[in-house]
PDB file of C-alpha atoms in Angstrom:
ATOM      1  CA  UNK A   1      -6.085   4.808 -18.241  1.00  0.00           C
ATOM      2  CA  UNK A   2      -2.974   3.259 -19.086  1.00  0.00           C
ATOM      3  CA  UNK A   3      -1.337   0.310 -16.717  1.00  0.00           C
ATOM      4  CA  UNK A   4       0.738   1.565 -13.715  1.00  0.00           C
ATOM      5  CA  UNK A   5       1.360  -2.132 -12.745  1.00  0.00           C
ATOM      6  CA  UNK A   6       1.695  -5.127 -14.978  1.00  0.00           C
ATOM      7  CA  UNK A   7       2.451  -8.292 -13.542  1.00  0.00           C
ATOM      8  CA  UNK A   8       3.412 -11.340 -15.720  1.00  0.00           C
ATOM      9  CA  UNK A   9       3.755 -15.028 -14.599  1.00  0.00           C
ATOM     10  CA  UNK A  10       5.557 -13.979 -11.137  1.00  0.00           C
ATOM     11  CA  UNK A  11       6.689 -16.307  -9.031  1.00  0.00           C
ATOM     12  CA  UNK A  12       8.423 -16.549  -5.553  1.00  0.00           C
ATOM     13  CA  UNK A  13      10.118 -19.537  -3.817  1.00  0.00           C
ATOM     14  CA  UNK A  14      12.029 -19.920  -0.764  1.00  0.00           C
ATOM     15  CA  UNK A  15      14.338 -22.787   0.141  1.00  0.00           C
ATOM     16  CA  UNK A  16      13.978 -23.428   4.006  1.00  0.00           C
ATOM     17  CA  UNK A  17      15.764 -26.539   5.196  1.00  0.00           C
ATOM     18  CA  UNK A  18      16.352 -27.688   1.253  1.00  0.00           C
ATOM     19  CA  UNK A  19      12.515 -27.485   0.988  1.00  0.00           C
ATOM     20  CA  UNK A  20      10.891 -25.793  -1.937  1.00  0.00           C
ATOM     21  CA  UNK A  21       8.189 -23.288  -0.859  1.00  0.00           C
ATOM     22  CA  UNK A  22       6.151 -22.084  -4.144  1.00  0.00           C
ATOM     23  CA  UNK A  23       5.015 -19.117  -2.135  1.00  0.00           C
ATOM     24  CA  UNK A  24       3.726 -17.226  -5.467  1.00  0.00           C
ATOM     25  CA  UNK A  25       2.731 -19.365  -8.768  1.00  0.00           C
ATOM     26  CA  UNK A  26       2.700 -17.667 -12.353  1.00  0.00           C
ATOM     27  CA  UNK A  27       0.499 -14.842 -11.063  1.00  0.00           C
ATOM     28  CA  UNK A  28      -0.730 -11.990 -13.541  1.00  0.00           C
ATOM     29  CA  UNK A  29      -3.072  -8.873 -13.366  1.00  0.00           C
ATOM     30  CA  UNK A  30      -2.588  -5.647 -13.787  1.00  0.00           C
ATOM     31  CA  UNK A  31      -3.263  -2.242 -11.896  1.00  0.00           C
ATOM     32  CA  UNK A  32      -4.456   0.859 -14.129  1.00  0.00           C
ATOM     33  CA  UNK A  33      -3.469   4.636 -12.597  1.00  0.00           C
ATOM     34  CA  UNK A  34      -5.842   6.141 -10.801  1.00  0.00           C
ATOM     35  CA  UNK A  35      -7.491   2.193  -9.287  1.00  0.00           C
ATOM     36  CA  UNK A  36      -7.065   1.214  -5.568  1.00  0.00           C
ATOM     37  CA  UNK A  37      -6.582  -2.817  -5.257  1.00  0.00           C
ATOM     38  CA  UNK A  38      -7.266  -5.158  -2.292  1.00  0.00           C
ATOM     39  CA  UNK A  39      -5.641  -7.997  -1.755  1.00  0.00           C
ATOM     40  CA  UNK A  40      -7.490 -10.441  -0.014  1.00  0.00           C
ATOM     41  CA  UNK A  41      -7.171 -14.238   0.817  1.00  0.00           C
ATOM     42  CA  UNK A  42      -6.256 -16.728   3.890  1.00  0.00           C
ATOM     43  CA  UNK A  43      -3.491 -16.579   5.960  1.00  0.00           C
ATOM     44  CA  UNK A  44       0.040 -17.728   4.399  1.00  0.00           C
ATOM     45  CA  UNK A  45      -1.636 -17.349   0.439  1.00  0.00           C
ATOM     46  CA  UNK A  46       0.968 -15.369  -0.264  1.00  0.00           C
ATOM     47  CA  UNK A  47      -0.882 -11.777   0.570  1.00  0.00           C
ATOM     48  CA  UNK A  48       2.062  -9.767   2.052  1.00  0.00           C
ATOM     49  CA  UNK A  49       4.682 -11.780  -0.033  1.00  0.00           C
ATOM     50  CA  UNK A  50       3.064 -10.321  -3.918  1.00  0.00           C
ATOM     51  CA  UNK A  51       2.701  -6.993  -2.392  1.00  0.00           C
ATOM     52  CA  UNK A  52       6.427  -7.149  -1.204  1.00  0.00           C
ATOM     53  CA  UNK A  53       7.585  -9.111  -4.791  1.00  0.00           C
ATOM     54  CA  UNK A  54       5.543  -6.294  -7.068  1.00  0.00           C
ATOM     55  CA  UNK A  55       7.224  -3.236  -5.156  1.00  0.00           C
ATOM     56  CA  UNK A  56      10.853  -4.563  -5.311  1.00  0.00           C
ATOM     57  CA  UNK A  57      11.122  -5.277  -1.843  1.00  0.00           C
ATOM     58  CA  UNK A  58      11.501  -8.599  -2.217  1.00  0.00           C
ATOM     59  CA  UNK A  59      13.247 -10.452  -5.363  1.00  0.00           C
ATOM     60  CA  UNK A  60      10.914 -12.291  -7.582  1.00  0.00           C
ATOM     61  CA  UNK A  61      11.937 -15.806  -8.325  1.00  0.00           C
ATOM     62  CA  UNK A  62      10.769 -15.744 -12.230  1.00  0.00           C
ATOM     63  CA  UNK A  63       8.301 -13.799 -14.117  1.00  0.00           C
ATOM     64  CA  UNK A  64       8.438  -9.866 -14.874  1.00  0.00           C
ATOM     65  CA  UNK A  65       7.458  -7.167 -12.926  1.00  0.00           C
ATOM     66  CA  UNK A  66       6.585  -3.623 -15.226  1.00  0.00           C
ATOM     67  CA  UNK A  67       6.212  -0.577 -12.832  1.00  0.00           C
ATOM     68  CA  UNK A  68       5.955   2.839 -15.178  1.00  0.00           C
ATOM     69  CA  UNK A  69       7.188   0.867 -18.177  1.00  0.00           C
ATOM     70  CA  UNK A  70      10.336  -0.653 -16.150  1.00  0.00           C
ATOM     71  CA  UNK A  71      11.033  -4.527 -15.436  1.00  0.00           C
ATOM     72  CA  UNK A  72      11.660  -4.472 -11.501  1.00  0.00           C
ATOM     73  CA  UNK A  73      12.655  -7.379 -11.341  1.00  0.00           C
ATOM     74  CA  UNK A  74      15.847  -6.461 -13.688  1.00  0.00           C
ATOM     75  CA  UNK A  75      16.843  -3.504 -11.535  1.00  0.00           C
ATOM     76  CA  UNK A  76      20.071  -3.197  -9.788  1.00  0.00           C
ATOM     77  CA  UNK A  77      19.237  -3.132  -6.321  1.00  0.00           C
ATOM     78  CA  UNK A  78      20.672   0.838  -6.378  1.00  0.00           C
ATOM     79  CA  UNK A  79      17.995   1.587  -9.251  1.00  0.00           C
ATOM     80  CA  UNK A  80      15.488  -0.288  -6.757  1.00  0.00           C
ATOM     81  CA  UNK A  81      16.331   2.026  -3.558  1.00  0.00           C
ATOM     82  CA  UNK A  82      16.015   4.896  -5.734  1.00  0.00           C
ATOM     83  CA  UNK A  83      12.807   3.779  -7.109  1.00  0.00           C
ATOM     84  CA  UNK A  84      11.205   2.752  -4.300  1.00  0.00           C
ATOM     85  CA  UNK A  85      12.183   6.150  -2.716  1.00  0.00           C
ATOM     86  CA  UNK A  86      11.081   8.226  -5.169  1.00  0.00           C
ATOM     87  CA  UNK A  87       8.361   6.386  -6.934  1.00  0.00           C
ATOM     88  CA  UNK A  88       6.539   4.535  -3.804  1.00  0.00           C
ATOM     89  CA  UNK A  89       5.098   4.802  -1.167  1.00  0.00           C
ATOM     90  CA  UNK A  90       4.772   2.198   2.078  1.00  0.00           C
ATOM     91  CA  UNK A  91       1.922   2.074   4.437  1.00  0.00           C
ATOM     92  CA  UNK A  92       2.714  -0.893   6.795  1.00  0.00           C
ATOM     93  CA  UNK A  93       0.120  -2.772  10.141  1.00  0.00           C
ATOM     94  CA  UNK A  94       3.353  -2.120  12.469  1.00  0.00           C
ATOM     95  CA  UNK A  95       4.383   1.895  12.336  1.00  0.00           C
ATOM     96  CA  UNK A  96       8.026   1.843  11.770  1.00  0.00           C
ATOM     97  CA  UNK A  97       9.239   5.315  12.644  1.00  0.00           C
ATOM     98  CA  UNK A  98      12.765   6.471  13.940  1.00  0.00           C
ATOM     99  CA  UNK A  99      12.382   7.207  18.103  1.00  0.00           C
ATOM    100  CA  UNK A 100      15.110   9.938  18.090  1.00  0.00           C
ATOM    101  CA  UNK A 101      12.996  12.275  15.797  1.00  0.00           C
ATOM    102  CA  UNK A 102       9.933  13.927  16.003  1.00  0.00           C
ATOM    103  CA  UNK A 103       6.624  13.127  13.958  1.00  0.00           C
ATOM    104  CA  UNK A 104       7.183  16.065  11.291  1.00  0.00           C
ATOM    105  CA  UNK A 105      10.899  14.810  11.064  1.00  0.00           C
ATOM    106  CA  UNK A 106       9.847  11.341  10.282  1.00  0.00           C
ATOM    107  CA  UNK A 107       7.904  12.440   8.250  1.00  0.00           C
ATOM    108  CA  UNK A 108       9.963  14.789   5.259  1.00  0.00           C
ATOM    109  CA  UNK A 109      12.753  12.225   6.142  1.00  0.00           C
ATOM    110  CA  UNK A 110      12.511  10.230   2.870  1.00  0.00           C
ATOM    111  CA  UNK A 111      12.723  13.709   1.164  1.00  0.00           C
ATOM    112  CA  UNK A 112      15.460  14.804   2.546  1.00  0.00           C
ATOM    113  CA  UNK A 113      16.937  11.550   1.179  1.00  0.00           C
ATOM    114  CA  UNK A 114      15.541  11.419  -2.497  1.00  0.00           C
ATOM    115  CA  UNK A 115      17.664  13.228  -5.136  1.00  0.00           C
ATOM    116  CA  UNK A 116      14.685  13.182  -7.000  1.00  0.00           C
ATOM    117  CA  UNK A 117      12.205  15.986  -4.724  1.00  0.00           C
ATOM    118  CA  UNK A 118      13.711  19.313  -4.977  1.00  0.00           C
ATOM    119  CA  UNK A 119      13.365  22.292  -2.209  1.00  0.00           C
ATOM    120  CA  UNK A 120      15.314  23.378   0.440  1.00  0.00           C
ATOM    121  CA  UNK A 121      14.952  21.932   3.652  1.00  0.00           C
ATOM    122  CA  UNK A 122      12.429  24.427   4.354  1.00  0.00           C
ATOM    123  CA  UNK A 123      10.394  23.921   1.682  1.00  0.00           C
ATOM    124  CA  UNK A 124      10.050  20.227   2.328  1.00  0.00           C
ATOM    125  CA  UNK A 125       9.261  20.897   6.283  1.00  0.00           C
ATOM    126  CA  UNK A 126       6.647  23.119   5.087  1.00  0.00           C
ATOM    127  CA  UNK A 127       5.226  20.304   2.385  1.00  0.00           C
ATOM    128  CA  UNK A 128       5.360  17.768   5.433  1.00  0.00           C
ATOM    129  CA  UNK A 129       3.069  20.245   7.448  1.00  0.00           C
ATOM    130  CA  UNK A 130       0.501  20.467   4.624  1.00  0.00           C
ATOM    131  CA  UNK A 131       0.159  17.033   4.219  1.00  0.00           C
ATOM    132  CA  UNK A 132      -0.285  16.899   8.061  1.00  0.00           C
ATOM    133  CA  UNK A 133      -3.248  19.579   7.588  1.00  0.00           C
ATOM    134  CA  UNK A 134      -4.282  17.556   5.164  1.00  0.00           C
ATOM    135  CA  UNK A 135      -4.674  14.314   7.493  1.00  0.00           C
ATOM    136  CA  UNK A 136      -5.480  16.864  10.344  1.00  0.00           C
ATOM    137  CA  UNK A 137      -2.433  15.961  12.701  1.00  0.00           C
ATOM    138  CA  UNK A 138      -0.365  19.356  12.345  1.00  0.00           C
ATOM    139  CA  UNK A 139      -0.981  19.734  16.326  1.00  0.00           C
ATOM    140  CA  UNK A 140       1.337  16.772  16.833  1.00  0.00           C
ATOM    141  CA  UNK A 141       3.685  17.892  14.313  1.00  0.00           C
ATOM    142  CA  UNK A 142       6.677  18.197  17.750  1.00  0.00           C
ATOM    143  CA  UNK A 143       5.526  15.211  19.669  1.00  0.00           C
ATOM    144  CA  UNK A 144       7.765  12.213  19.484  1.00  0.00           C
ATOM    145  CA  UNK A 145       6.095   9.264  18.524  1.00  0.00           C
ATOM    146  CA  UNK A 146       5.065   7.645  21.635  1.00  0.00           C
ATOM    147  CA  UNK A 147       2.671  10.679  22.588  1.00  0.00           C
ATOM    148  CA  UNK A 148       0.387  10.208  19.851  1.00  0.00           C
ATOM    149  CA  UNK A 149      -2.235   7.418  19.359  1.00  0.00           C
ATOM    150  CA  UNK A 150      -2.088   4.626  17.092  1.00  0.00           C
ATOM    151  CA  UNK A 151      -4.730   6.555  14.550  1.00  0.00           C
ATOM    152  CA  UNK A 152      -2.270   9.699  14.538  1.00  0.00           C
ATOM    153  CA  UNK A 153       0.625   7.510  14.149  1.00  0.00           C
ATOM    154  CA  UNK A 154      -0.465   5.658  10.640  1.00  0.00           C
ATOM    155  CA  UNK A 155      -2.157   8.951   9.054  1.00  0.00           C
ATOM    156  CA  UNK A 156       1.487   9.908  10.009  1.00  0.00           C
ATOM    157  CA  UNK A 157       2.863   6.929   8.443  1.00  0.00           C
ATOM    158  CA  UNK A 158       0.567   8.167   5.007  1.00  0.00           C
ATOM    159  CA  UNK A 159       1.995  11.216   5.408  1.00  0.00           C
ATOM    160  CA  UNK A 160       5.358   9.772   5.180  1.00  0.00           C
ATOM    161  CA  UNK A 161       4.414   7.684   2.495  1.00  0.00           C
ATOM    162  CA  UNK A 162       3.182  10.561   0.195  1.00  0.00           C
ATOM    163  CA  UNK A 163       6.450  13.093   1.443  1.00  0.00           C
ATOM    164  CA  UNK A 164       7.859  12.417  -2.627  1.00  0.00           C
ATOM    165  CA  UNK A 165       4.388  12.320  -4.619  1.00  0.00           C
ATOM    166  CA  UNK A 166       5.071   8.963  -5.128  1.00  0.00           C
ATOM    167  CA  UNK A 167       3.161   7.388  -8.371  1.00  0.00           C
ATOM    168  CA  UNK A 168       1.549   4.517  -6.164  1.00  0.00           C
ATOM    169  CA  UNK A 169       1.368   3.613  -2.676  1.00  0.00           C
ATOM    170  CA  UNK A 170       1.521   0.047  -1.063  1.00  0.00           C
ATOM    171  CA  UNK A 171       0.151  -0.768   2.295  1.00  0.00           C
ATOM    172  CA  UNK A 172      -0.085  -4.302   3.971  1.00  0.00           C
ATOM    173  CA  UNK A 173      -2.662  -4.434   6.643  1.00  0.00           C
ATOM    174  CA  UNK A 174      -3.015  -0.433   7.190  1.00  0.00           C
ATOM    175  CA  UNK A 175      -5.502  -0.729   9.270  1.00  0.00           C
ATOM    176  CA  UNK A 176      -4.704  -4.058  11.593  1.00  0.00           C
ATOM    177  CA  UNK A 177      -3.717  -2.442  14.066  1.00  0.00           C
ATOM    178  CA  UNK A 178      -5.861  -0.210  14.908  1.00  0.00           C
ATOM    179  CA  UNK A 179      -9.056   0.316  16.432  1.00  0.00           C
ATOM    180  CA  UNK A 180     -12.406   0.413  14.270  1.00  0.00           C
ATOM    181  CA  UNK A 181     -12.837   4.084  14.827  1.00  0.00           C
ATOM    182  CA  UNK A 182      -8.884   4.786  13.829  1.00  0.00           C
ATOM    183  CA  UNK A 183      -9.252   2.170  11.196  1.00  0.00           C
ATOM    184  CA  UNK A 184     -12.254   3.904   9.384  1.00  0.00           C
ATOM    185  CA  UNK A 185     -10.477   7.361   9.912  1.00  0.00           C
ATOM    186  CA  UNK A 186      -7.372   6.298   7.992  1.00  0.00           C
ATOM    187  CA  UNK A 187      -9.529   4.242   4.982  1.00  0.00           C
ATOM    188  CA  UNK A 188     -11.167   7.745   4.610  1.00  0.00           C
ATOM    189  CA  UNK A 189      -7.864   9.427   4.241  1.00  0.00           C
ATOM    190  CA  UNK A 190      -6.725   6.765   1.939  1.00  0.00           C
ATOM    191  CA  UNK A 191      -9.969   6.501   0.288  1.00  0.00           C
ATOM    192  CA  UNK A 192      -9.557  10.781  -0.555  1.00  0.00           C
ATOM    193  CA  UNK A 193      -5.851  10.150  -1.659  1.00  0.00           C
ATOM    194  CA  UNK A 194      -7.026   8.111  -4.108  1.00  0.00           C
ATOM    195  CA  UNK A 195     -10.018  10.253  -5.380  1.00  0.00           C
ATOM    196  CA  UNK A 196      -7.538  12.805  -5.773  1.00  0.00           C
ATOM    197  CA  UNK A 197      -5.206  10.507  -8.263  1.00  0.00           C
ATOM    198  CA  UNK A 198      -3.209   8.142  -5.839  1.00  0.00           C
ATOM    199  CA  UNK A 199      -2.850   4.557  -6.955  1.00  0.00           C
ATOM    200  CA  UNK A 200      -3.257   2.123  -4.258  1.00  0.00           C
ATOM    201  CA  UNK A 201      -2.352  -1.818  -3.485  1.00  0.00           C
ATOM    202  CA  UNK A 202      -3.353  -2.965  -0.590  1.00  0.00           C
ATOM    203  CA  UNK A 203      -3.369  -6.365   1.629  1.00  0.00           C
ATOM    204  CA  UNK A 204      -6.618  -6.510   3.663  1.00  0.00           C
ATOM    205  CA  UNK A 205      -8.474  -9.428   6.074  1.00  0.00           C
ATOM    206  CA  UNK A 206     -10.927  -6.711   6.449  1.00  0.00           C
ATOM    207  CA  UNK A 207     -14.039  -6.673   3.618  1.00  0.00           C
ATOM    208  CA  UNK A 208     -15.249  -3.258   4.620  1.00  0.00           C
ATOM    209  CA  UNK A 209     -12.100  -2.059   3.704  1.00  0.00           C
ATOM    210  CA  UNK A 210     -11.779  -3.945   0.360  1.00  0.00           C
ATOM    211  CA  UNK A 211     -15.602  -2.892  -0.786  1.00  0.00           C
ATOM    212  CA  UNK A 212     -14.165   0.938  -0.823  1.00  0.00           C
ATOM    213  CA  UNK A 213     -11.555  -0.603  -3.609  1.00  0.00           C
ATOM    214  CA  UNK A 214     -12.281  -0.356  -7.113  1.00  0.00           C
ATOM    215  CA  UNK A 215     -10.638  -4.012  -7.564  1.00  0.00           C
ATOM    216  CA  UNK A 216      -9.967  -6.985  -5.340  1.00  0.00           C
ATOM    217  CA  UNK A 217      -7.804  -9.828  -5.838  1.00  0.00           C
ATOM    218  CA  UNK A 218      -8.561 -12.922  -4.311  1.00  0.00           C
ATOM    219  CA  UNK A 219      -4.853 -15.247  -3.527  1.00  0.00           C
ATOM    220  CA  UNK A 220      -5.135 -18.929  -2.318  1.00  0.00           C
ATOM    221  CA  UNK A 221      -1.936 -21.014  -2.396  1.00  0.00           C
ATOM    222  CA  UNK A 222       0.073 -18.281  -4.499  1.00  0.00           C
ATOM    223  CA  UNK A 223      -2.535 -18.327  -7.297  1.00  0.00           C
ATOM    224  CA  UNK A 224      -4.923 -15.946  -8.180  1.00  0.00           C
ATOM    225  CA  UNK A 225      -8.469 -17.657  -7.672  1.00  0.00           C
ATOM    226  CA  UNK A 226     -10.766 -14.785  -8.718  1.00  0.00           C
ATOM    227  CA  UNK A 227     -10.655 -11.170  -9.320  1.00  0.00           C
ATOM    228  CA  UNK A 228     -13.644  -8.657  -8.229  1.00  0.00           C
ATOM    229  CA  UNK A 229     -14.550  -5.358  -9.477  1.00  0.00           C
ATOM    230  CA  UNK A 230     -18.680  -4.946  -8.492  1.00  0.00           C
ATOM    231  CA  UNK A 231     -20.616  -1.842  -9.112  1.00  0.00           C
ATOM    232  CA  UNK A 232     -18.772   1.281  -8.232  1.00  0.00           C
ATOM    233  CA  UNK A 233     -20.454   5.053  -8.888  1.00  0.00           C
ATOM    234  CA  UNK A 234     -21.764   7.475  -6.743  1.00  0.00           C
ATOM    235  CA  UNK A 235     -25.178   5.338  -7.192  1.00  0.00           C
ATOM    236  CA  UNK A 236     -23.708   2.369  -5.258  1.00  0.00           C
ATOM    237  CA  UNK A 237     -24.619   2.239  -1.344  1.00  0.00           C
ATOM    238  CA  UNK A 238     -21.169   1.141   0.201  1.00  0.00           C
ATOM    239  CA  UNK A 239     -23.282  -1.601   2.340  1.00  0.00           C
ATOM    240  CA  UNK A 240     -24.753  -2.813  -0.999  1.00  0.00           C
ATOM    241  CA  UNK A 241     -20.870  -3.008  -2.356  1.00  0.00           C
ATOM    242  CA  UNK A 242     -19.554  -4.821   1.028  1.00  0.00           C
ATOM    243  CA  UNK A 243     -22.376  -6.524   1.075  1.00  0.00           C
ATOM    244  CA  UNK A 244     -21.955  -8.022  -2.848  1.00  0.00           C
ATOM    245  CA  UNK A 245     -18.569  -8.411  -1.941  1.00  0.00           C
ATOM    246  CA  UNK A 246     -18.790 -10.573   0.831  1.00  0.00           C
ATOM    247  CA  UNK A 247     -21.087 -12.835  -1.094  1.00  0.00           C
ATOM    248  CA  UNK A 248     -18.196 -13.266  -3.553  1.00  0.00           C
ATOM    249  CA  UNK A 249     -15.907 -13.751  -1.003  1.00  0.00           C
ATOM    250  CA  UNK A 250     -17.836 -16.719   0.766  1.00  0.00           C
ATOM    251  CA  UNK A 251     -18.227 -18.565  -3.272  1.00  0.00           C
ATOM    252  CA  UNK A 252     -14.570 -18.619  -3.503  1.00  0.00           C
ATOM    253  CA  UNK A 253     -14.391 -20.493   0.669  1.00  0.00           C
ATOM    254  CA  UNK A 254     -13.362 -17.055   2.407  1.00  0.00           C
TER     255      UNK A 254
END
């Protein structure tokens, strides 16, 4: 498998009240097609801020960026719209969706945007209702999104997310918001998106969730203090995974 996502000495400050914040500190790794990657650590280690950095949603202060062979991080910020529109997709803990329209409509929305996903506008209604099938929430296709529950919302939201076949998705706290039941419904979906070929970076407090990942990043204080991979294989008990995992996590102080 070749490298989807190479990261290179990246680094992120902000300037608040002529104060330095080193947010993100000469991080590297690298995510191979195919893998699904947590991203664990303590509040304010600078989680939500690499996901944001690697996926062009947030300007990198130094270091490089290669997504599919291409620098981000020396995109024009038109060539990073387009990108992230075509190439991404974005899972996020609070479901952002548009009130006026209804949950299919959010949904083939970013299609009906991208230059790059072709079809009529009837062809990409009908590829918004098989990813619904898919996630099984075609029977709220018409509602608006305040008459469907926070579990039907995000498999929505991943719905949304995967409208333009993007090449990888990126979700920060997918499941935080929701209940355990809805939470271990939409790992499954995620979990089967990946099976199926879906490269996946996540940002997770939750270690149930990060022992269904193939890798895990650990972040403290912007660096990267240890990186996790464990036994994976149909031979591997997912409590015996969680369970190694959380034994690696308390080493490193989590």
């Amino acid at each position: 498998m070749a490298a989807l996502l190479e990261v290179k000495d990246l680094c992120k400050t902000y300037v608040v009240n002529k104060r330095q914040n080193n947010v993100l500190k000469n991080v590297n790794f690298s995510v191979e097609e195919g893998e699904m990657v947590a991203i664990m650590g303590p509040s304010g280690s600078g989680k939500s801020t690499l996901l944001y950095t690697v996926s062009g949603m947030d300007a990198a202060t130094g270091g490089e960026v290669y997504f599919d062979g291409k620098d981000v991080t020396k995109l024009k910020s038109s060539e990073l719209a387009a990108l992230r529109l075509d190439e991404m997709g974005f899972i996020f803990q609070q479901m952002y969706m548009m009130k006026n329209l209804t949950i299919l409509d959010n949904i083939v929305l970013p299609a009906m945007e991208s230059k790059k996903t072709s079809g009529s506008k009837k062809e990409k209604m009908k590829r918004g209702e098989e990813l619904m099938r898919k996630l099984s929430i075609i029977e709220v296709a018409d509602n608006d999104i305040n008459e469907v529950s926070g579990g039907q919302l995000q498999r929505a939201c991943i719905c949304r997310s995967m409208i333009n076949k993007p090449k990888v998705l990126f979700a920060d706290e997918p499941t935080g918001a929701l209940n355990r039941s809805a939470s271990g419904e939409v790992m499954e979906e995620l979990v089967k998106l990946n099976k199926e070929g879906t490269t996946i970076m996540m940002v997770t407090h939750d270690a149930k969730v990060a022992a269904k990942c193939s890798q895990v990043l650990y972040i403290v204080d912007g660096n990267i203090k240890g990186e996790y991979t464990g036994p994976t294989g149909v031979d591997v008990r997912e409590k015996d995974r969680e369970r190694m995992l959380n034994s690696w996590l308390m080493e490193l102080g989590w």
